[in-house]
Amino acid sequence: MDAKPDAASLAAAPAKSKPYKITIGQGLALLVNPSDSKQWRFRYRFGGVAKSLSMGACRVAGAGHPSP
Protein backbone atom coordinates (compact mmCIF):
# COMPACT_ATOMS: atom_id res chain seq x y z
CA MET A 1 0.00 0.00 0.00
CA ASP A 2 1.34 3.46 -0.88
CA ALA A 3 1.89 5.96 1.91
CA LYS A 4 -0.08 9.18 1.59
CA PRO A 5 1.92 12.42 1.90
CA ASP A 6 1.33 14.55 4.99
CA ALA A 7 0.63 18.31 5.08
CA ALA A 8 4.25 19.25 5.81
CA SER A 9 5.61 17.32 2.82
CA LEU A 10 2.96 18.84 0.53
CA ALA A 11 3.81 22.36 1.68
CA ALA A 12 7.52 21.69 1.21
CA ALA A 13 7.15 20.26 -2.32
CA PRO A 14 9.79 22.03 -4.46
CA ALA A 15 9.07 23.71 -7.78
CA LYS A 16 10.62 22.07 -10.85
CA SER A 17 11.10 23.23 -14.44
CA LYS A 18 7.79 21.60 -15.48
CA PRO A 19 4.49 21.20 -13.59
CA TYR A 20 4.06 17.89 -11.76
CA LYS A 21 1.39 16.18 -9.66
CA ILE A 22 1.56 14.61 -6.22
CA THR A 23 -1.23 12.04 -6.12
CA ILE A 24 -3.18 11.76 -2.87
CA GLY A 25 -5.73 9.13 -3.94
CA GLN A 26 -9.34 8.79 -5.07
CA GLY A 27 -8.69 11.22 -7.97
CA LEU A 28 -7.28 14.00 -5.77
CA ALA A 29 -3.83 15.42 -6.59
CA LEU A 30 -1.73 18.48 -5.84
CA LEU A 31 -0.38 20.25 -8.93
CA VAL A 32 2.96 21.99 -8.31
CA ASN A 33 3.77 24.66 -10.91
CA PRO A 34 7.21 26.05 -11.87
CA SER A 35 6.28 29.35 -10.17
CA ASP A 36 6.00 27.36 -6.89
CA SER A 37 2.21 27.79 -6.76
CA LYS A 38 0.27 24.71 -5.68
CA GLN A 39 -3.30 23.86 -6.72
CA TRP A 40 -5.66 21.06 -5.78
CA ARG A 41 -7.03 19.07 -8.73
CA PHE A 42 -9.75 16.42 -8.76
CA ARG A 43 -10.09 14.04 -11.70
CA TYR A 44 -13.42 12.34 -12.38
CA ARG A 45 -15.43 10.80 -15.18
CA PHE A 46 -18.88 11.99 -16.24
CA GLY A 47 -20.73 10.26 -19.05
CA GLY A 48 -17.58 8.32 -19.92
CA VAL A 49 -15.56 11.53 -20.46
CA ALA A 50 -12.58 12.33 -18.21
CA LYS A 51 -12.81 15.74 -16.53
CA SER A 52 -10.63 17.73 -14.14
CA LEU A 53 -11.84 20.14 -11.47
CA SER A 54 -9.47 22.72 -9.97
CA MET A 55 -10.32 23.49 -6.36
CA GLY A 56 -7.98 26.42 -5.72
CA ALA A 57 -4.67 27.13 -4.09
CA CYS A 58 -3.11 24.89 -1.49
CA ARG A 59 -2.77 26.57 1.90
CA VAL A 60 -1.27 24.72 4.83
CA ALA A 61 -1.96 26.06 8.32
CA GLY A 62 0.36 25.43 11.23
CA ALA A 63 -0.75 24.00 14.55
CA GLY A 64 -1.39 27.43 16.10
CA HIS A 65 -2.92 29.04 13.00
CA PRO A 66 -6.44 28.02 11.99
CA SER A 67 -7.17 27.88 8.27
CA PRO A 68 -9.73 30.51 7.04
mmCIF file of C-alpha atoms in Angstrom, residues 1-49:
data_model
loop_
_atom_site.group_PDB
_atom_site.id
_atom_site.type_symbol
_atom_site.label_atom_id
_atom_site.label_comp_id
_atom_site.label_asym_id
_atom_site.label_seq_id
_atom_site.Cartn_x
_atom_site.Cartn_y
_atom_site.Cartn_z
ATOM 1 C CA MET A 1 0.000 0.000 0.000
ATOM 2 C CA ASP A 2 1.339 3.457 -0.875
ATOM 3 C CA ALA A 3 1.888 5.962 1.908
ATOM 4 C CA LYS A 4 -0.078 9.176 1.592
ATOM 5 C CA PRO A 5 1.922 12.421 1.904
ATOM 6 C CA ASP A 6 1.330 14.552 4.989
ATOM 7 C CA ALA A 7 0.635 18.309 5.076
ATOM 8 C CA ALA A 8 4.246 19.245 5.812
ATOM 9 C CA SER A 9 5.608 17.321 2.821
ATOM 10 C CA LEU A 10 2.959 18.838 0.529
ATOM 11 C CA ALA A 11 3.806 22.358 1.676
ATOM 12 C CA ALA A 12 7.524 21.691 1.207
ATOM 13 C CA ALA A 13 7.154 20.259 -2.321
ATOM 14 C CA PRO A 14 9.785 22.027 -4.457
ATOM 15 C CA ALA A 15 9.072 23.709 -7.778
ATOM 16 C CA LYS A 16 10.616 22.072 -10.847
ATOM 17 C CA SER A 17 11.098 23.230 -14.436
ATOM 18 C CA LYS A 18 7.786 21.600 -15.476
ATOM 19 C CA PRO A 19 4.485 21.203 -13.595
ATOM 20 C CA TYR A 20 4.060 17.893 -11.763
ATOM 21 C CA LYS A 21 1.388 16.181 -9.658
ATOM 22 C CA ILE A 22 1.558 14.611 -6.219
ATOM 23 C CA THR A 23 -1.232 12.039 -6.117
ATOM 24 C CA ILE A 24 -3.183 11.761 -2.873
ATOM 25 C CA GLY A 25 -5.725 9.132 -3.944
ATOM 26 C CA GLN A 26 -9.342 8.790 -5.066
ATOM 27 C CA GLY A 27 -8.694 11.217 -7.967
ATOM 28 C CA LEU A 28 -7.275 13.997 -5.765
ATOM 29 C CA ALA A 29 -3.833 15.423 -6.593
ATOM 30 C CA LEU A 30 -1.733 18.480 -5.836
ATOM 31 C CA LEU A 31 -0.382 20.248 -8.934
ATOM 32 C CA VAL A 32 2.961 21.990 -8.308
ATOM 33 C CA ASN A 33 3.766 24.661 -10.913
ATOM 34 C CA PRO A 34 7.211 26.045 -11.866
ATOM 35 C CA SER A 35 6.283 29.353 -10.175
ATOM 36 C CA ASP A 36 6.000 27.358 -6.890
ATOM 37 C CA SER A 37 2.208 27.787 -6.763
ATOM 38 C CA LYS A 38 0.267 24.707 -5.681
ATOM 39 C CA GLN A 39 -3.301 23.863 -6.719
ATOM 40 C CA TRP A 40 -5.659 21.059 -5.778
ATOM 41 C CA ARG A 41 -7.031 19.070 -8.730
ATOM 42 C CA PHE A 42 -9.749 16.419 -8.762
ATOM 43 C CA ARG A 43 -10.090 14.044 -11.704
ATOM 44 C CA TYR A 44 -13.416 12.338 -12.384
ATOM 45 C CA ARG A 45 -15.429 10.802 -15.183
ATOM 46 C CA PHE A 46 -18.882 11.990 -16.241
ATOM 47 C CA GLY A 47 -20.726 10.258 -19.048
ATOM 48 C CA GLY A 48 -17.577 8.321 -19.921
ATOM 49 C CA VAL A 49 -15.562 11.526 -20.461
#
